[in-house]
PDB file of C-alpha atoms in Angstrom:
ATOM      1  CA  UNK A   1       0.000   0.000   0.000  1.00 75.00           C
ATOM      2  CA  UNK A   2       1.235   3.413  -1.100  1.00 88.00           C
ATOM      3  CA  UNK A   3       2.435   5.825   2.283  1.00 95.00           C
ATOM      4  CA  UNK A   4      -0.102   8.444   2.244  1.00 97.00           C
ATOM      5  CA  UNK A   5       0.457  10.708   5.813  1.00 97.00           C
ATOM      6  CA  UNK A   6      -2.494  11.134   7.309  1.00 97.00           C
ATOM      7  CA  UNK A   7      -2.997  14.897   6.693  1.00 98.00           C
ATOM      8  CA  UNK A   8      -3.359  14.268   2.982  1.00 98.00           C
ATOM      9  CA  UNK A   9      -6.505  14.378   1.391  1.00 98.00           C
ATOM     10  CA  UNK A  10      -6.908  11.512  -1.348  1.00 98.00           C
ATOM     11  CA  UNK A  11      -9.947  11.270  -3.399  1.00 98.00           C
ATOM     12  CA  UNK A  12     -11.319   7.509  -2.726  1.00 98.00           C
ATOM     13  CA  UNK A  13     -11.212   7.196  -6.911  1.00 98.00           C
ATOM     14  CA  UNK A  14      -7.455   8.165  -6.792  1.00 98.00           C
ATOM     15  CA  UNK A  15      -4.878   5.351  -7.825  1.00 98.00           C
ATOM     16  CA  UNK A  16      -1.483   5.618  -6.039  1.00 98.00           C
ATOM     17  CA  UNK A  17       0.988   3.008  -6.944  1.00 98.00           C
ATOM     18  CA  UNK A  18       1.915   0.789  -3.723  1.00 98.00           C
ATOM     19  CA  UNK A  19       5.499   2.067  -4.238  1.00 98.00           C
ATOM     20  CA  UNK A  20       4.412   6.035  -4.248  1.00 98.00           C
ATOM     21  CA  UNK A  21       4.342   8.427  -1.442  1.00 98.00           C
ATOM     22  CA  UNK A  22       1.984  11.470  -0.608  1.00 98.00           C
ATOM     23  CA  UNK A  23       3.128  14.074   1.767  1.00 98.00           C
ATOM     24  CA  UNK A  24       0.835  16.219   4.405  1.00 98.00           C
ATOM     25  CA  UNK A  25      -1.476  18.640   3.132  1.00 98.00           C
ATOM     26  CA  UNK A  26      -1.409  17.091  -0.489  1.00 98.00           C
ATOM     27  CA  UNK A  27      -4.271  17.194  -2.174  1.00 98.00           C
ATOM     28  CA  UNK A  28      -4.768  14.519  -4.764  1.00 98.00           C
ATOM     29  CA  UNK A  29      -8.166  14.936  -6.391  1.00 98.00           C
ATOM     30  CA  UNK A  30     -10.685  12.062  -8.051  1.00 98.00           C
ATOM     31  CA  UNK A  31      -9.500  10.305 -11.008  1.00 98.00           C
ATOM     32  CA  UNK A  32      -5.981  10.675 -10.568  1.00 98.00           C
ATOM     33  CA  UNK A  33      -3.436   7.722 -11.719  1.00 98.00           C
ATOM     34  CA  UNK A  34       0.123   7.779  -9.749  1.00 98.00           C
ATOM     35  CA  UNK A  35       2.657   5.769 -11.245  1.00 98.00           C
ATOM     36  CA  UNK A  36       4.988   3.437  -9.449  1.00 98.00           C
ATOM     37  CA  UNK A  37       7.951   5.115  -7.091  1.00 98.00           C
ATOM     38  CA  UNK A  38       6.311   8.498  -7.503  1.00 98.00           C
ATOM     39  CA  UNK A  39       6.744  11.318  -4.764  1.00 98.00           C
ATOM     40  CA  UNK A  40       4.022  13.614  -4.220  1.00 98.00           C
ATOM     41  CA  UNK A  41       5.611  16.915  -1.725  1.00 98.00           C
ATOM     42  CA  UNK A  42       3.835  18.574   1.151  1.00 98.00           C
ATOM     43  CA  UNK A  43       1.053  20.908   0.188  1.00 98.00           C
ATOM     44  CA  UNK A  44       0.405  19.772  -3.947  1.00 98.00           C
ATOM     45  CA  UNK A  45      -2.449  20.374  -5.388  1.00 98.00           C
ATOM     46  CA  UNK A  46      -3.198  17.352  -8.289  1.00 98.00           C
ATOM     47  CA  UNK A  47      -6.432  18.065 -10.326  1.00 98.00           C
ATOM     48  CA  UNK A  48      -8.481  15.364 -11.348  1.00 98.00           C
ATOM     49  CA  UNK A  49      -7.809  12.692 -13.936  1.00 98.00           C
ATOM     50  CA  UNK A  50      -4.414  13.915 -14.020  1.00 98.00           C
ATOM     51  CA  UNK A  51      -1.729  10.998 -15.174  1.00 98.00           C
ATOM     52  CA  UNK A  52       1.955  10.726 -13.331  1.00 98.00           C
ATOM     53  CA  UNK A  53       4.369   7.922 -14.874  1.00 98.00           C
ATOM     54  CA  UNK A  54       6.526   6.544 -13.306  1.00 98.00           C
ATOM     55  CA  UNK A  55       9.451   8.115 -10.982  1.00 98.00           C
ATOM     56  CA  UNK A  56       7.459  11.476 -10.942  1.00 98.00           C
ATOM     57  CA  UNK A  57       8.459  13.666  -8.236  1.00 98.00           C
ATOM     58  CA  UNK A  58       6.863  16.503  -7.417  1.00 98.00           C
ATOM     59  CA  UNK A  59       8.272  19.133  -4.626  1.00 98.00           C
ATOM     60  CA  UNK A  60       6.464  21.278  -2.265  1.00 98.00           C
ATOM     61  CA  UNK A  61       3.330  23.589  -3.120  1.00 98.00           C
ATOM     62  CA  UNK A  62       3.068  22.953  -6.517  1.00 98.00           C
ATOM     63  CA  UNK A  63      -0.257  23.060  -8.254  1.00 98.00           C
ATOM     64  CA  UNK A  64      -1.069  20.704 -11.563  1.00 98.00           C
ATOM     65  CA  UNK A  65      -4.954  21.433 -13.369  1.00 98.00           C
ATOM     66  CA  UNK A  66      -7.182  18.789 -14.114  1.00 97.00           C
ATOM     67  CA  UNK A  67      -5.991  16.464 -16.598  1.00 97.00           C
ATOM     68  CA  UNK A  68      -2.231  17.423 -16.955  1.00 98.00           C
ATOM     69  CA  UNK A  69      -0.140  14.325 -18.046  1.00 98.00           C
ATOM     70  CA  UNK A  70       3.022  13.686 -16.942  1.00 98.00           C
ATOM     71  CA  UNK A  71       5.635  11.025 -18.366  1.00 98.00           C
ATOM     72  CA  UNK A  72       8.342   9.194 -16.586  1.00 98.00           C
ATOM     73  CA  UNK A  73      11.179  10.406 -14.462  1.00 98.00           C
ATOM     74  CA  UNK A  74       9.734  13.897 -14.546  1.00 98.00           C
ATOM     75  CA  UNK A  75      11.067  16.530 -11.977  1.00 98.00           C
ATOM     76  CA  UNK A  76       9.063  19.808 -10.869  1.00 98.00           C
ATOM     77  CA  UNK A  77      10.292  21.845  -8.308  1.00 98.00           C
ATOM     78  CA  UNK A  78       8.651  23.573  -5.429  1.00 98.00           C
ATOM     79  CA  UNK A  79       6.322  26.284  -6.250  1.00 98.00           C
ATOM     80  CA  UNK A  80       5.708  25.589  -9.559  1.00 98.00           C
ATOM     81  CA  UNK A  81       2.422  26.417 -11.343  1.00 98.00           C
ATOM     82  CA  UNK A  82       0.475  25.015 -14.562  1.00 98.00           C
ATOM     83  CA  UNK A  83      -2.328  26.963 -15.755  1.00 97.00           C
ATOM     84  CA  UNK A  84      -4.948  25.363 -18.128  1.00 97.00           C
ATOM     85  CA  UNK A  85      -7.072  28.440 -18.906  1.00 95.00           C
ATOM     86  CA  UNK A  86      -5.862  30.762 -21.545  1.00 91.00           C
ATOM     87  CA  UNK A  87      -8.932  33.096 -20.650  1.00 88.00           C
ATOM     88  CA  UNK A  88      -9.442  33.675 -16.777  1.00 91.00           C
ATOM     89  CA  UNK A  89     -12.447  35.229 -16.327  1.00 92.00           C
ATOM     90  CA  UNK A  90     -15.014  34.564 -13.720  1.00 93.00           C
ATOM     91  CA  UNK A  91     -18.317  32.417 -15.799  1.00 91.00           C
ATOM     92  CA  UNK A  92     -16.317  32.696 -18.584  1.00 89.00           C
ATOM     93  CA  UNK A  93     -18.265  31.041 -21.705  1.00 88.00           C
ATOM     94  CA  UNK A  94     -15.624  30.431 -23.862  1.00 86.00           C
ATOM     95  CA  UNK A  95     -13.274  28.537 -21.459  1.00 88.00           C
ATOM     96  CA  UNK A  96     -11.927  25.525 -22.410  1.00 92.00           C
ATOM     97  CA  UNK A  97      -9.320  23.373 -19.953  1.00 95.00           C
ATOM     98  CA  UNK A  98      -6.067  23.335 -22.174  1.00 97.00           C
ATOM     99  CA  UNK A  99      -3.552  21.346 -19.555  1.00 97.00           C
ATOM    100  CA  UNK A 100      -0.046  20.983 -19.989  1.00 97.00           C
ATOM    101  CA  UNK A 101       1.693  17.816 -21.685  1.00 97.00           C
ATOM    102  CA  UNK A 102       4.911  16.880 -19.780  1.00 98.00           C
ATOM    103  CA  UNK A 103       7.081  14.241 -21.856  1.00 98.00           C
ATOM    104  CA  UNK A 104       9.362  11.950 -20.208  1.00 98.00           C
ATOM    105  CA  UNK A 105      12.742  13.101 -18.239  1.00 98.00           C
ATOM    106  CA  UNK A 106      11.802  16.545 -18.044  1.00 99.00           C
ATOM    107  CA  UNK A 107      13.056  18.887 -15.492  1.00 98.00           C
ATOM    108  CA  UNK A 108      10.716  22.293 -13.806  1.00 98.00           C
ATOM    109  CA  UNK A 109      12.716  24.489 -11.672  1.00 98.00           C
ATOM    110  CA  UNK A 110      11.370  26.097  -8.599  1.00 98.00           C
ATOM    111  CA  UNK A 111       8.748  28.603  -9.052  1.00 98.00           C
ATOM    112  CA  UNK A 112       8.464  28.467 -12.993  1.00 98.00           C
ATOM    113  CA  UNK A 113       4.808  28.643 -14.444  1.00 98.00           C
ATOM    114  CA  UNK A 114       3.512  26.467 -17.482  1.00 98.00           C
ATOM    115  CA  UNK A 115       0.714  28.457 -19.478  1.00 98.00           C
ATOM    116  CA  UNK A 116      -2.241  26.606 -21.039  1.00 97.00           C
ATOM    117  CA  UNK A 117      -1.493  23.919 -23.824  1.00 96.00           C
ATOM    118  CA  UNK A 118       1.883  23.909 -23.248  1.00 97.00           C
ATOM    119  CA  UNK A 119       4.208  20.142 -24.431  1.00 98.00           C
ATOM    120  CA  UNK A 120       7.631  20.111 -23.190  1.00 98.00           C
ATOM    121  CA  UNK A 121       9.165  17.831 -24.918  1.00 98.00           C
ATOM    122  CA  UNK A 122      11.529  14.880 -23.555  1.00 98.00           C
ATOM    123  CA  UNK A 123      14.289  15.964 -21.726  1.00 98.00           C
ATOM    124  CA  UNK A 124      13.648  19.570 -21.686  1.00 98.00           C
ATOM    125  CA  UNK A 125      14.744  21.706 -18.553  1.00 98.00           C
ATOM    126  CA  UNK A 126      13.072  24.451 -17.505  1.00 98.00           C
ATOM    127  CA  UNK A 127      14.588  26.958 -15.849  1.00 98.00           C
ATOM    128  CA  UNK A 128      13.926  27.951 -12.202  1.00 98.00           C
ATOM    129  CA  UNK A 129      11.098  31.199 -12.136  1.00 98.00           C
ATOM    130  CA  UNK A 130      10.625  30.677 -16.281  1.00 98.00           C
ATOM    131  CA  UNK A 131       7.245  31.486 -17.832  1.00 98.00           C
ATOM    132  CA  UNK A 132       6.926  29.177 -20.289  1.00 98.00           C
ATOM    133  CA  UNK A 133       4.666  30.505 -22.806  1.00 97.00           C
ATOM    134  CA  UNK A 134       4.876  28.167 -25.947  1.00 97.00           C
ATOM    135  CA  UNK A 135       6.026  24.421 -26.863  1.00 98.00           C
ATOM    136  CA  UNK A 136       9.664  23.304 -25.686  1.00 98.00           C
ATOM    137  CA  UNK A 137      11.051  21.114 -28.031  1.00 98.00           C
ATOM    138  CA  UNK A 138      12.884  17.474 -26.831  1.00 98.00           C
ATOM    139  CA  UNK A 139      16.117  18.048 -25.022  1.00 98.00           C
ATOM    140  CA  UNK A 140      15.912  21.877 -24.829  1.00 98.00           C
ATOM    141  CA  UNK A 141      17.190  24.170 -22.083  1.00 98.00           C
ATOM    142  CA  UNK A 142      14.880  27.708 -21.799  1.00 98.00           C
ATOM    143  CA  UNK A 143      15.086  30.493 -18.860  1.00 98.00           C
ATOM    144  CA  UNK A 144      13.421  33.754 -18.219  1.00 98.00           C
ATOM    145  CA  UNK A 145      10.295  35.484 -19.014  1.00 97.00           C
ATOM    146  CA  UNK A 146       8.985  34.050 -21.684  1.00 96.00           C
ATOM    147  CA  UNK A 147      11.143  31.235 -21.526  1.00 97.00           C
ATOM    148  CA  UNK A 148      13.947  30.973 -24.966  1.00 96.00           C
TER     149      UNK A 148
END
Protein backbone atom coordinates (compact mmCIF):
# COMPACT_ATOMS: atom_id res chain seq x y z
CA UNK A 1 0.00 0.00 0.00
CA UNK A 2 1.24 3.41 -1.10
CA UNK A 3 2.43 5.83 2.28
CA UNK A 4 -0.10 8.44 2.24
CA UNK A 5 0.46 10.71 5.81
CA UNK A 6 -2.49 11.13 7.31
CA UNK A 7 -3.00 14.90 6.69
CA UNK A 8 -3.36 14.27 2.98
CA UNK A 9 -6.51 14.38 1.39
CA UNK A 10 -6.91 11.51 -1.35
CA UNK A 11 -9.95 11.27 -3.40
CA UNK A 12 -11.32 7.51 -2.73
CA UNK A 13 -11.21 7.20 -6.91
CA UNK A 14 -7.45 8.17 -6.79
CA UNK A 15 -4.88 5.35 -7.83
CA UNK A 16 -1.48 5.62 -6.04
CA UNK A 17 0.99 3.01 -6.94
CA UNK A 18 1.92 0.79 -3.72
CA UNK A 19 5.50 2.07 -4.24
CA UNK A 20 4.41 6.03 -4.25
CA UNK A 21 4.34 8.43 -1.44
CA UNK A 22 1.98 11.47 -0.61
CA UNK A 23 3.13 14.07 1.77
CA UNK A 24 0.83 16.22 4.41
CA UNK A 25 -1.48 18.64 3.13
CA UNK A 26 -1.41 17.09 -0.49
CA UNK A 27 -4.27 17.19 -2.17
CA UNK A 28 -4.77 14.52 -4.76
CA UNK A 29 -8.17 14.94 -6.39
CA UNK A 30 -10.69 12.06 -8.05
CA UNK A 31 -9.50 10.30 -11.01
CA UNK A 32 -5.98 10.67 -10.57
CA UNK A 33 -3.44 7.72 -11.72
CA UNK A 34 0.12 7.78 -9.75
CA UNK A 35 2.66 5.77 -11.25
CA UNK A 36 4.99 3.44 -9.45
CA UNK A 37 7.95 5.12 -7.09
CA UNK A 38 6.31 8.50 -7.50
CA UNK A 39 6.74 11.32 -4.76
CA UNK A 40 4.02 13.61 -4.22
CA UNK A 41 5.61 16.92 -1.73
CA UNK A 42 3.84 18.57 1.15
CA UNK A 43 1.05 20.91 0.19
CA UNK A 44 0.40 19.77 -3.95
CA UNK A 45 -2.45 20.37 -5.39
CA UNK A 46 -3.20 17.35 -8.29
CA UNK A 47 -6.43 18.06 -10.33
CA UNK A 48 -8.48 15.36 -11.35
CA UNK A 49 -7.81 12.69 -13.94
CA UNK A 50 -4.41 13.92 -14.02
CA UNK A 51 -1.73 11.00 -15.17
CA UNK A 52 1.95 10.73 -13.33
CA UNK A 53 4.37 7.92 -14.87
CA UNK A 54 6.53 6.54 -13.31
CA UNK A 55 9.45 8.11 -10.98
CA UNK A 56 7.46 11.48 -10.94
CA UNK A 57 8.46 13.67 -8.24
CA UNK A 58 6.86 16.50 -7.42
CA UNK A 59 8.27 19.13 -4.63
CA UNK A 60 6.46 21.28 -2.27
CA UNK A 61 3.33 23.59 -3.12
CA UNK A 62 3.07 22.95 -6.52
CA UNK A 63 -0.26 23.06 -8.25
CA UNK A 64 -1.07 20.70 -11.56
CA UNK A 65 -4.95 21.43 -13.37
CA UNK A 66 -7.18 18.79 -14.11
CA UNK A 67 -5.99 16.46 -16.60
CA UNK A 68 -2.23 17.42 -16.95
CA UNK A 69 -0.14 14.32 -18.05
CA UNK A 70 3.02 13.69 -16.94
CA UNK A 71 5.64 11.03 -18.37
CA UNK A 72 8.34 9.19 -16.59
CA UNK A 73 11.18 10.41 -14.46
CA UNK A 74 9.73 13.90 -14.55
CA UNK A 75 11.07 16.53 -11.98
CA UNK A 76 9.06 19.81 -10.87
CA UNK A 77 10.29 21.85 -8.31
CA UNK A 78 8.65 23.57 -5.43
CA UNK A 79 6.32 26.28 -6.25
CA UNK A 80 5.71 25.59 -9.56
CA UNK A 81 2.42 26.42 -11.34
CA UNK A 82 0.48 25.02 -14.56
CA UNK A 83 -2.33 26.96 -15.75
CA UNK A 84 -4.95 25.36 -18.13
CA UNK A 85 -7.07 28.44 -18.91
CA UNK A 86 -5.86 30.76 -21.55
CA UNK A 87 -8.93 33.10 -20.65
CA UNK A 88 -9.44 33.67 -16.78
CA UNK A 89 -12.45 35.23 -16.33
CA UNK A 90 -15.01 34.56 -13.72
CA UNK A 91 -18.32 32.42 -15.80
CA UNK A 92 -16.32 32.70 -18.58
CA UNK A 93 -18.26 31.04 -21.71
CA UNK A 94 -15.62 30.43 -23.86
CA UNK A 95 -13.27 28.54 -21.46
CA UNK A 96 -11.93 25.53 -22.41
CA UNK A 97 -9.32 23.37 -19.95
CA UNK A 98 -6.07 23.33 -22.17
CA UNK A 99 -3.55 21.35 -19.55
CA UNK A 100 -0.05 20.98 -19.99
CA UNK A 101 1.69 17.82 -21.68
CA UNK A 102 4.91 16.88 -19.78
CA UNK A 103 7.08 14.24 -21.86
CA UNK A 104 9.36 11.95 -20.21
CA UNK A 105 12.74 13.10 -18.24
CA UNK A 106 11.80 16.54 -18.04
CA UNK A 107 13.06 18.89 -15.49
CA UNK A 108 10.72 22.29 -13.81
CA UNK A 109 12.72 24.49 -11.67
CA UNK A 110 11.37 26.10 -8.60
CA UNK A 111 8.75 28.60 -9.05
CA UNK A 112 8.46 28.47 -12.99
CA UNK A 113 4.81 28.64 -14.44
CA UNK A 114 3.51 26.47 -17.48
CA UNK A 115 0.71 28.46 -19.48
CA UNK A 116 -2.24 26.61 -21.04
CA UNK A 117 -1.49 23.92 -23.82
CA UNK A 118 1.88 23.91 -23.25
CA UNK A 119 4.21 20.14 -24.43
CA UNK A 120 7.63 20.11 -23.19
CA UNK A 121 9.17 17.83 -24.92
CA UNK A 122 11.53 14.88 -23.55
CA UNK A 123 14.29 15.96 -21.73
CA UNK A 124 13.65 19.57 -21.69
CA UNK A 125 14.74 21.71 -18.55
CA UNK A 126 13.07 24.45 -17.51
CA UNK A 127 14.59 26.96 -15.85
CA UNK A 128 13.93 27.95 -12.20
CA UNK A 129 11.10 31.20 -12.14
CA UNK A 130 10.62 30.68 -16.28
CA UNK A 131 7.25 31.49 -17.83
CA UNK A 132 6.93 29.18 -20.29
CA UNK A 133 4.67 30.51 -22.81
CA UNK A 134 4.88 28.17 -25.95
CA UNK A 135 6.03 24.42 -26.86
CA UNK A 136 9.66 23.30 -25.69
CA UNK A 137 11.05 21.11 -28.03
CA UNK A 138 12.88 17.47 -26.83
CA UNK A 139 16.12 18.05 -25.02
CA UNK A 140 15.91 21.88 -24.83
CA UNK A 141 17.19 24.17 -22.08
CA UNK A 142 14.88 27.71 -21.80
CA UNK A 143 15.09 30.49 -18.86
CA UNK A 144 13.42 33.75 -18.22
CA UNK A 145 10.30 35.48 -19.01
CA UNK A 146 8.99 34.05 -21.68
CA UNK A 147 11.14 31.23 -21.53
CA UNK A 148 13.95 30.97 -24.97
Amino acid sequence: MAKIHDRAEVHPTAQIHETSVVWQFATICGGVVIGPHCAIGSNVYIGAGCHLGESVRIQHGVFIPNNTRLGDRVFIGPNATFTDDKHPRVNNPRYKAEPAIVEDDVAIGAGAVILPGVRLGQGAMIGAGAVVTRDVEPFATVKGNPAR
